[in-house]
């Protein structure tokens, strides 16, 4: 009787106040579910078949998968005030080789908490065997009132591999949360052939800036002193480039 009343109360609460659980899964024609996956800017995704199933992955020019939560769930999270949990299903042979950034209330995290890195919990069973696995990401200080780029509440960042087949967000931890006893190390970035990285954008900006400045020089000056610049001018150029780094986002790896 107690269990029945609890289920009835939970169902009534969802009806009146909104869902406690939302999800997105991937099919051959793209993502489906309550969680949105915008496809724009630095979050352009593609559907790839891996392990016999369709998965979402960033395209070669992107580094993120952005996820938007429905307003009803955000309202429930604001009422709950206990954070949320993400359950990410992915293809891999160990912990997920990606990072999750979420909108948080932590002012010390990147961009005043907007891109805080989440802890990843995983199970080590059959480590080394490539298969679909689950990673659990607790977001204890999730801020339902803030959004990232593209209106997202969180994003998956490419580090070495991103092949995601399902993402579930809940107010309470999953029933088997205790089985995810290991905390994964933060995956580092591995450069892969064919992918475009933020450092490439920096070199393009340096080249463009230098070429533009050099067009101001007369031909005779360019002929005598091509390739040489006073250090003060170099510093001014670097300051100018540093002023443009904001559009690269928090992944920007160079300290200027």
Short mmCIF file of the C-alpha atoms (twelve columns), coordinates in Angstrom:
data_MODEL
# 
_entry.id   MODEL 
# 
loop_
_atom_site.group_PDB 
_atom_site.id 
_atom_site.type_symbol 
_atom_site.label_atom_id 
_atom_site.label_alt_id 
_atom_site.label_comp_id 
_atom_site.label_asym_id 
_atom_site.label_seq_id 
_atom_site.Cartn_x 
_atom_site.Cartn_y 
_atom_site.Cartn_z 
_atom_site.pdbx_PDB_model_num 
ATOM 1   C CA . UNK A 1   0.000  0.000  0.000   1 
ATOM 2   C CA . UNK A 2   2.820  2.397  0.902   1 
ATOM 3   C CA . UNK A 3   4.580  1.710  -2.424  1 
ATOM 4   C CA . UNK A 4   1.342  2.253  -4.332  1 
ATOM 5   C CA . UNK A 5   0.703  5.567  -2.584  1 
ATOM 6   C CA . UNK A 6   4.277  6.661  -3.256  1 
ATOM 7   C CA . UNK A 7   3.942  5.899  -6.969  1 
ATOM 8   C CA . UNK A 8   0.599  7.663  -7.114  1 
ATOM 9   C CA . UNK A 9   2.054  10.704 -5.338  1 
ATOM 10  C CA . UNK A 10  5.050  10.790 -7.659  1 
ATOM 11  C CA . UNK A 11  2.805  10.574 -10.724 1 
ATOM 12  C CA . UNK A 12  0.562  13.332 -9.381  1 
ATOM 13  C CA . UNK A 13  3.612  15.494 -8.651  1 
ATOM 14  C CA . UNK A 14  4.854  15.076 -12.219 1 
ATOM 15  C CA . UNK A 15  1.422  15.957 -13.543 1 
ATOM 16  C CA . UNK A 16  1.146  19.115 -11.451 1 
ATOM 17  C CA . UNK A 17  4.746  20.298 -11.306 1 
ATOM 18  C CA . UNK A 18  6.576  18.756 -14.259 1 
ATOM 19  C CA . UNK A 19  8.770  15.715 -14.943 1 
ATOM 20  C CA . UNK A 20  11.519 14.382 -12.669 1 
ATOM 21  C CA . UNK A 21  13.198 12.611 -15.598 1 
ATOM 22  C CA . UNK A 22  13.869 13.616 -19.207 1 
ATOM 23  C CA . UNK A 23  15.805 11.842 -21.918 1 
ATOM 24  C CA . UNK A 24  17.122 11.940 -25.457 1 
ATOM 25  C CA . UNK A 25  18.035 8.893  -27.531 1 
ATOM 26  C CA . UNK A 26  19.629 8.657  -30.950 1 
ATOM 27  C CA . UNK A 27  18.179 6.967  -34.014 1 
ATOM 28  C CA . UNK A 28  19.401 6.886  -37.591 1 
ATOM 29  C CA . UNK A 29  17.616 10.165 -38.348 1 
ATOM 30  C CA . UNK A 30  18.901 12.040 -35.300 1 
ATOM 31  C CA . UNK A 31  18.120 12.671 -31.632 1 
ATOM 32  C CA . UNK A 32  14.598 12.181 -30.212 1 
ATOM 33  C CA . UNK A 33  13.209 12.995 -26.784 1 
ATOM 34  C CA . UNK A 34  12.482 15.763 -24.304 1 
ATOM 35  C CA . UNK A 35  16.113 16.921 -24.202 1 
ATOM 36  C CA . UNK A 36  17.045 19.082 -27.183 1 
ATOM 37  C CA . UNK A 37  20.338 18.846 -29.078 1 
ATOM 38  C CA . UNK A 38  20.860 22.067 -31.080 1 
ATOM 39  C CA . UNK A 39  23.027 21.809 -34.173 1 
ATOM 40  C CA . UNK A 40  24.827 25.090 -34.744 1 
ATOM 41  C CA . UNK A 41  28.000 27.082 -34.090 1 
ATOM 42  C CA . UNK A 42  30.672 24.998 -32.368 1 
ATOM 43  C CA . UNK A 43  28.120 22.260 -31.652 1 
ATOM 44  C CA . UNK A 44  27.389 20.814 -35.090 1 
ATOM 45  C CA . UNK A 45  26.726 17.095 -34.679 1 
ATOM 46  C CA . UNK A 46  26.431 14.150 -37.016 1 
ATOM 47  C CA . UNK A 47  24.890 10.703 -36.655 1 
ATOM 48  C CA . UNK A 48  27.428 7.903  -37.031 1 
ATOM 49  C CA . UNK A 49  26.918 4.166  -36.743 1 
ATOM 50  C CA . UNK A 50  29.246 2.607  -34.183 1 
ATOM 51  C CA . UNK A 51  28.957 -0.685 -32.370 1 
ATOM 52  C CA . UNK A 52  25.936 -1.466 -34.522 1 
ATOM 53  C CA . UNK A 53  23.937 1.499  -33.215 1 
ATOM 54  C CA . UNK A 54  23.453 5.147  -34.234 1 
ATOM 55  C CA . UNK A 55  25.370 7.628  -32.093 1 
ATOM 56  C CA . UNK A 56  25.826 11.382 -31.925 1 
ATOM 57  C CA . UNK A 57  29.308 12.783 -32.461 1 
ATOM 58  C CA . UNK A 58  30.624 16.309 -33.102 1 
ATOM 59  C CA . UNK A 59  31.608 16.844 -36.720 1 
ATOM 60  C CA . UNK A 60  35.270 17.443 -37.582 1 
ATOM 61  C CA . UNK A 61  34.996 21.214 -37.100 1 
ATOM 62  C CA . UNK A 62  33.129 21.053 -33.759 1 
ATOM 63  C CA . UNK A 63  34.113 20.108 -30.228 1 
ATOM 64  C CA . UNK A 64  30.799 19.965 -28.403 1 
ATOM 65  C CA . UNK A 65  27.370 18.400 -28.180 1 
ATOM 66  C CA . UNK A 66  25.000 20.904 -26.544 1 
ATOM 67  C CA . UNK A 67  21.903 19.774 -24.637 1 
ATOM 68  C CA . UNK A 68  18.872 21.887 -23.741 1 
ATOM 69  C CA . UNK A 69  16.512 20.898 -20.932 1 
ATOM 70  C CA . UNK A 70  12.744 21.540 -21.154 1 
ATOM 71  C CA . UNK A 71  11.330 24.425 -19.121 1 
ATOM 72  C CA . UNK A 72  9.156  22.108 -17.013 1 
ATOM 73  C CA . UNK A 73  12.169 20.080 -15.903 1 
ATOM 74  C CA . UNK A 74  14.185 23.215 -15.140 1 
ATOM 75  C CA . UNK A 75  11.304 24.457 -12.996 1 
ATOM 76  C CA . UNK A 76  11.286 21.164 -11.103 1 
ATOM 77  C CA . UNK A 77  15.061 21.390 -10.634 1 
ATOM 78  C CA . UNK A 78  14.675 24.901 -9.218  1 
ATOM 79  C CA . UNK A 79  12.071 23.627 -6.734  1 
ATOM 80  C CA . UNK A 80  14.150 20.562 -5.879  1 
ATOM 81  C CA . UNK A 81  17.335 22.560 -5.123  1 
ATOM 82  C CA . UNK A 82  19.359 19.374 -4.912  1 
ATOM 83  C CA . UNK A 83  21.096 19.425 -8.265  1 
ATOM 84  C CA . UNK A 84  20.485 16.912 -11.031 1 
ATOM 85  C CA . UNK A 85  22.087 13.719 -12.345 1 
ATOM 86  C CA . UNK A 86  23.134 12.893 -15.897 1 
ATOM 87  C CA . UNK A 87  23.277 9.310  -17.134 1 
ATOM 88  C CA . UNK A 88  25.219 9.200  -20.421 1 
ATOM 89  C CA . UNK A 89  25.318 6.058  -22.551 1 
ATOM 90  C CA . UNK A 90  28.348 5.931  -24.856 1 
ATOM 91  C CA . UNK A 91  30.521 3.542  -26.829 1 
ATOM 92  C CA . UNK A 92  33.952 2.934  -25.323 1 
ATOM 93  C CA . UNK A 93  36.312 0.535  -23.574 1 
ATOM 94  C CA . UNK A 94  36.498 2.334  -20.204 1 
ATOM 95  C CA . UNK A 95  35.273 5.612  -18.750 1 
ATOM 96  C CA . UNK A 96  33.989 8.197  -21.213 1 
ATOM 97  C CA . UNK A 97  36.821 9.939  -23.062 1 
ATOM 98  C CA . UNK A 98  34.971 13.241 -22.980 1 
ATOM 99  C CA . UNK A 99  34.092 15.903 -20.444 1 
ATOM 100 C CA . UNK A 100 30.742 17.308 -19.367 1 
ATOM 101 C CA . UNK A 101 30.463 21.058 -18.707 1 
ATOM 102 C CA . UNK A 102 27.347 22.322 -16.950 1 
ATOM 103 C CA . UNK A 103 25.823 25.601 -15.814 1 
ATOM 104 C CA . UNK A 104 26.565 25.827 -12.092 1 
ATOM 105 C CA . UNK A 105 26.321 28.248 -9.188  1 
ATOM 106 C CA . UNK A 106 30.078 27.962 -8.555  1 
ATOM 107 C CA . UNK A 107 31.639 31.403 -9.219  1 
ATOM 108 C CA . UNK A 108 35.166 29.931 -9.268  1 
ATOM 109 C CA . UNK A 109 34.439 27.621 -12.218 1 
ATOM 110 C CA . UNK A 110 35.132 28.773 -15.823 1 
ATOM 111 C CA . UNK A 111 33.027 31.705 -17.044 1 
ATOM 112 C CA . UNK A 112 31.660 32.332 -13.533 1 
ATOM 113 C CA . UNK A 113 30.404 28.776 -13.221 1 
ATOM 114 C CA . UNK A 114 28.758 28.498 -16.613 1 
ATOM 115 C CA . UNK A 115 31.104 25.756 -17.842 1 
ATOM 116 C CA . UNK A 116 31.962 23.767 -14.724 1 
ATOM 117 C CA . UNK A 117 33.502 20.342 -15.359 1 
ATOM 118 C CA . UNK A 118 31.392 17.524 -13.915 1 
ATOM 119 C CA . UNK A 119 32.764 14.545 -12.039 1 
ATOM 120 C CA . UNK A 120 32.380 11.284 -13.957 1 
ATOM 121 C CA . UNK A 121 31.574 8.074  -12.105 1 
ATOM 122 C CA . UNK A 122 31.925 4.731  -13.839 1 
ATOM 123 C CA . UNK A 123 32.026 0.950  -13.406 1 
ATOM 124 C CA . UNK A 124 35.212 -0.912 -14.316 1 
ATOM 125 C CA . UNK A 125 33.546 -4.179 -15.319 1 
ATOM 126 C CA . UNK A 126 34.978 -5.627 -18.544 1 
ATOM 127 C CA . UNK A 127 37.400 -2.694 -18.844 1 
ATOM 128 C CA . UNK A 128 39.196 -2.873 -22.171 1 
ATOM 129 C CA . UNK A 129 36.211 -4.396 -23.965 1 
ATOM 130 C CA . UNK A 130 34.701 -1.944 -26.414 1 
ATOM 131 C CA . UNK A 131 30.960 -1.820 -25.841 1 
ATOM 132 C CA . UNK A 132 28.146 0.525  -24.839 1 
ATOM 133 C CA . UNK A 133 28.631 1.772  -21.284 1 
ATOM 134 C CA . UNK A 134 27.074 4.281  -18.902 1 
ATOM 135 C CA . UNK A 135 28.744 7.206  -17.220 1 
ATOM 136 C CA . UNK A 136 27.113 8.927  -14.261 1 
ATOM 137 C CA . UNK A 137 27.614 12.666 -13.772 1 
ATOM 138 C CA . UNK A 138 26.286 14.260 -10.553 1 
ATOM 139 C CA . UNK A 139 25.666 18.010 -10.895 1 
ATOM 140 C CA . UNK A 140 25.120 19.031 -7.245  1 
ATOM 141 C CA . UNK A 141 25.296 22.784 -7.847  1 
ATOM 142 C CA . UNK A 142 23.422 22.854 -11.149 1 
ATOM 143 C CA . UNK A 143 21.929 26.272 -11.918 1 
ATOM 144 C CA . UNK A 144 18.599 25.896 -13.772 1 
ATOM 145 C CA . UNK A 145 18.410 29.647 -14.347 1 
ATOM 146 C CA . UNK A 146 21.505 29.954 -16.560 1 
ATOM 147 C CA . UNK A 147 22.314 28.654 -20.014 1 
ATOM 148 C CA . UNK A 148 25.426 28.147 -22.097 1 
ATOM 149 C CA . UNK A 149 25.918 28.684 -25.793 1 
ATOM 150 C CA . UNK A 150 22.852 27.729 -27.885 1 
ATOM 151 C CA . UNK A 151 20.640 27.881 -24.782 1 
ATOM 152 C CA . UNK A 152 22.136 24.673 -23.379 1 
ATOM 153 C CA . UNK A 153 22.184 23.634 -19.730 1 
ATOM 154 C CA . UNK A 154 25.162 21.325 -20.280 1 
ATOM 155 C CA . UNK A 155 27.426 20.100 -23.046 1 
ATOM 156 C CA . UNK A 156 29.672 17.151 -23.845 1 
ATOM 157 C CA . UNK A 157 33.170 18.196 -24.856 1 
ATOM 158 C CA . UNK A 158 35.265 16.134 -27.266 1 
ATOM 159 C CA . UNK A 159 38.606 15.133 -25.762 1 
ATOM 160 C CA . UNK A 160 39.501 11.819 -27.409 1 
ATOM 161 C CA . UNK A 161 36.201 10.282 -28.511 1 
ATOM 162 C CA . UNK A 162 32.490 11.115 -28.332 1 
ATOM 163 C CA . UNK A 163 29.945 8.487  -29.417 1 
ATOM 164 C CA . UNK A 164 26.773 9.099  -27.408 1 
ATOM 165 C CA . UNK A 165 23.628 6.998  -27.859 1 
ATOM 166 C CA . UNK A 166 21.465 8.234  -24.972 1 
ATOM 167 C CA . UNK A 167 21.411 10.959 -22.292 1 
ATOM 168 C CA . UNK A 168 19.058 10.973 -19.306 1 
ATOM 169 C CA . UNK A 169 18.660 13.785 -16.768 1 
ATOM 170 C CA . UNK A 170 16.988 13.103 -13.408 1 
ATOM 171 C CA . UNK A 171 16.393 14.957 -10.170 1 
ATOM 172 C CA . UNK A 172 17.264 11.890 -8.078  1 
ATOM 173 C CA . UNK A 173 20.213 9.533  -8.571  1 
ATOM 174 C CA . UNK A 174 19.502 6.319  -10.522 1 
ATOM 175 C CA . UNK A 175 18.602 3.258  -8.473  1 
ATOM 176 C CA . UNK A 176 21.992 1.667  -9.252  1 
ATOM 177 C CA . UNK A 177 24.061 4.803  -8.578  1 
ATOM 178 C CA . UNK A 178 25.959 2.967  -5.828  1 
ATOM 179 C CA . UNK A 179 27.454 0.622  -8.441  1 
ATOM 180 C CA . UNK A 180 29.290 3.540  -10.051 1 
ATOM 181 C CA . UNK A 181 32.007 3.537  -7.417  1 
ATOM 182 C CA . UNK A 182 34.978 4.788  -9.447  1 
ATOM 183 C CA . UNK A 183 35.722 8.432  -10.221 1 
ATOM 184 C CA . UNK A 184 37.251 8.788  -13.677 1 
ATOM 185 C CA . UNK A 185 40.273 11.006 -14.331 1 
ATOM 186 C CA . UNK A 186 39.651 14.041 -16.510 1 
ATOM 187 C CA . UNK A 187 40.315 12.940 -20.110 1 
ATOM 188 C CA . UNK A 188 43.024 14.953 -21.839 1 
ATOM 189 C CA . UNK A 189 42.821 16.267 -25.384 1 
ATOM 190 C CA . UNK A 190 44.283 13.998 -28.048 1 
ATOM 191 C CA . UNK A 191 44.860 15.542 -31.439 1 
ATOM 192 C CA . UNK A 192 43.475 13.467 -34.280 1 
ATOM 193 C CA . UNK A 193 44.124 13.823 -38.036 1 
ATOM 194 C CA . UNK A 194 41.414 15.755 -39.830 1 
ATOM 195 C CA . UNK A 195 40.063 17.582 -36.766 1 
ATOM 196 C CA . UNK A 196 40.363 21.355 -36.448 1 
ATOM 197 C CA . UNK A 197 41.503 22.541 -33.018 1 
ATOM 198 C CA . UNK A 198 41.392 25.983 -31.356 1 
ATOM 199 C CA . UNK A 199 45.176 26.301 -31.658 1 
ATOM 200 C CA . UNK A 200 44.693 26.213 -35.445 1 
ATOM 201 C CA . UNK A 201 42.405 29.228 -35.176 1 
ATOM 202 C CA . UNK A 202 45.089 31.071 -33.204 1 
ATOM 203 C CA . UNK A 203 47.692 30.521 -35.930 1 
ATOM 204 C CA . UNK A 204 45.204 31.637 -38.580 1 
ATOM 205 C CA . UNK A 205 44.506 34.815 -36.589 1 
ATOM 206 C CA . UNK A 206 48.237 35.508 -36.195 1 
ATOM 207 C CA . UNK A 207 48.807 34.970 -39.918 1 
ATOM 208 C CA . UNK A 208 45.845 37.134 -40.917 1 
ATOM 209 C CA . UNK A 209 46.816 39.926 -38.540 1 
ATOM 210 C CA . UNK A 210 50.450 39.944 -39.650 1 
ATOM 211 C CA . UNK A 211 49.556 39.854 -43.341 1 
ATOM 212 C CA . UNK A 212 47.082 42.703 -42.884 1 
ATOM 213 C CA . UNK A 213 49.616 44.840 -41.042 1 
ATOM 214 C CA . UNK A 214 52.271 44.128 -43.631 1 
ATOM 215 C CA . UNK A 215 50.093 45.512 -46.433 1 
ATOM 216 C CA . UNK A 216 50.621 48.914 -44.836 1 
ATOM 217 C CA . UNK A 217 54.338 48.746 -45.639 1 
ATOM 218 C CA . UNK A 218 55.712 50.120 -48.929 1 
ATOM 219 C CA . UNK A 219 57.152 47.558 -51.331 1 
ATOM 220 C CA . UNK A 220 60.701 48.788 -50.762 1 
ATOM 221 C CA . UNK A 221 60.350 48.271 -47.015 1 
ATOM 222 C CA . UNK A 222 58.911 44.802 -47.502 1 
ATOM 223 C CA . UNK A 223 61.764 43.978 -49.843 1 
ATOM 224 C CA . UNK A 224 64.459 44.985 -47.357 1 
ATOM 225 C CA . UNK A 225 62.944 43.877 -44.080 1 
ATOM 226 C CA . UNK A 226 60.520 41.094 -44.935 1 
ATOM 227 C CA . UNK A 227 59.918 38.806 -41.958 1 
ATOM 228 C CA . UNK A 228 61.256 41.237 -39.322 1 
ATOM 229 C CA . UNK A 229 59.173 43.161 -36.836 1 
ATOM 230 C CA . UNK A 230 60.033 45.148 -33.740 1 
ATOM 231 C CA . UNK A 231 59.106 43.321 -30.562 1 
ATOM 232 C CA . UNK A 232 56.789 46.172 -29.514 1 
ATOM 233 C CA . UNK A 233 54.753 45.653 -32.683 1 
ATOM 234 C CA . UNK A 234 54.653 41.906 -32.096 1 
ATOM 235 C CA . UNK A 235 53.295 42.504 -28.591 1 
ATOM 236 C CA . UNK A 236 50.630 44.846 -29.977 1 
ATOM 237 C CA . UNK A 237 49.580 42.184 -32.479 1 
ATOM 238 C CA . UNK A 238 49.358 39.532 -29.778 1 
ATOM 239 C CA . UNK A 239 47.238 41.856 -27.647 1 
ATOM 240 C CA . UNK A 240 44.950 42.384 -30.625 1 
ATOM 241 C CA . UNK A 241 44.640 38.629 -31.190 1 
ATOM 242 C CA . UNK A 242 44.038 38.010 -27.493 1 
ATOM 243 C CA . UNK A 243 41.098 40.393 -27.680 1 
ATOM 244 C CA . UNK A 244 39.460 38.054 -30.201 1 
ATOM 245 C CA . UNK A 245 39.905 34.859 -28.230 1 
ATOM 246 C CA . UNK A 246 36.471 35.064 -26.596 1 
ATOM 247 C CA . UNK A 247 34.726 33.586 -29.640 1 
ATOM 248 C CA . UNK A 248 36.748 30.388 -29.201 1 
ATOM 249 C CA . UNK A 249 35.052 29.620 -25.867 1 
ATOM 250 C CA . UNK A 250 36.460 28.183 -22.631 1 
ATOM 251 C CA . UNK A 251 38.385 25.437 -24.465 1 
ATOM 252 C CA . UNK A 252 40.842 28.091 -25.679 1 
ATOM 253 C CA . UNK A 253 44.222 26.537 -24.756 1 
ATOM 254 C CA . UNK A 254 46.640 29.445 -25.108 1 
ATOM 255 C CA . UNK A 255 47.239 31.929 -22.310 1 
ATOM 256 C CA . UNK A 256 47.702 35.415 -23.760 1 
# 
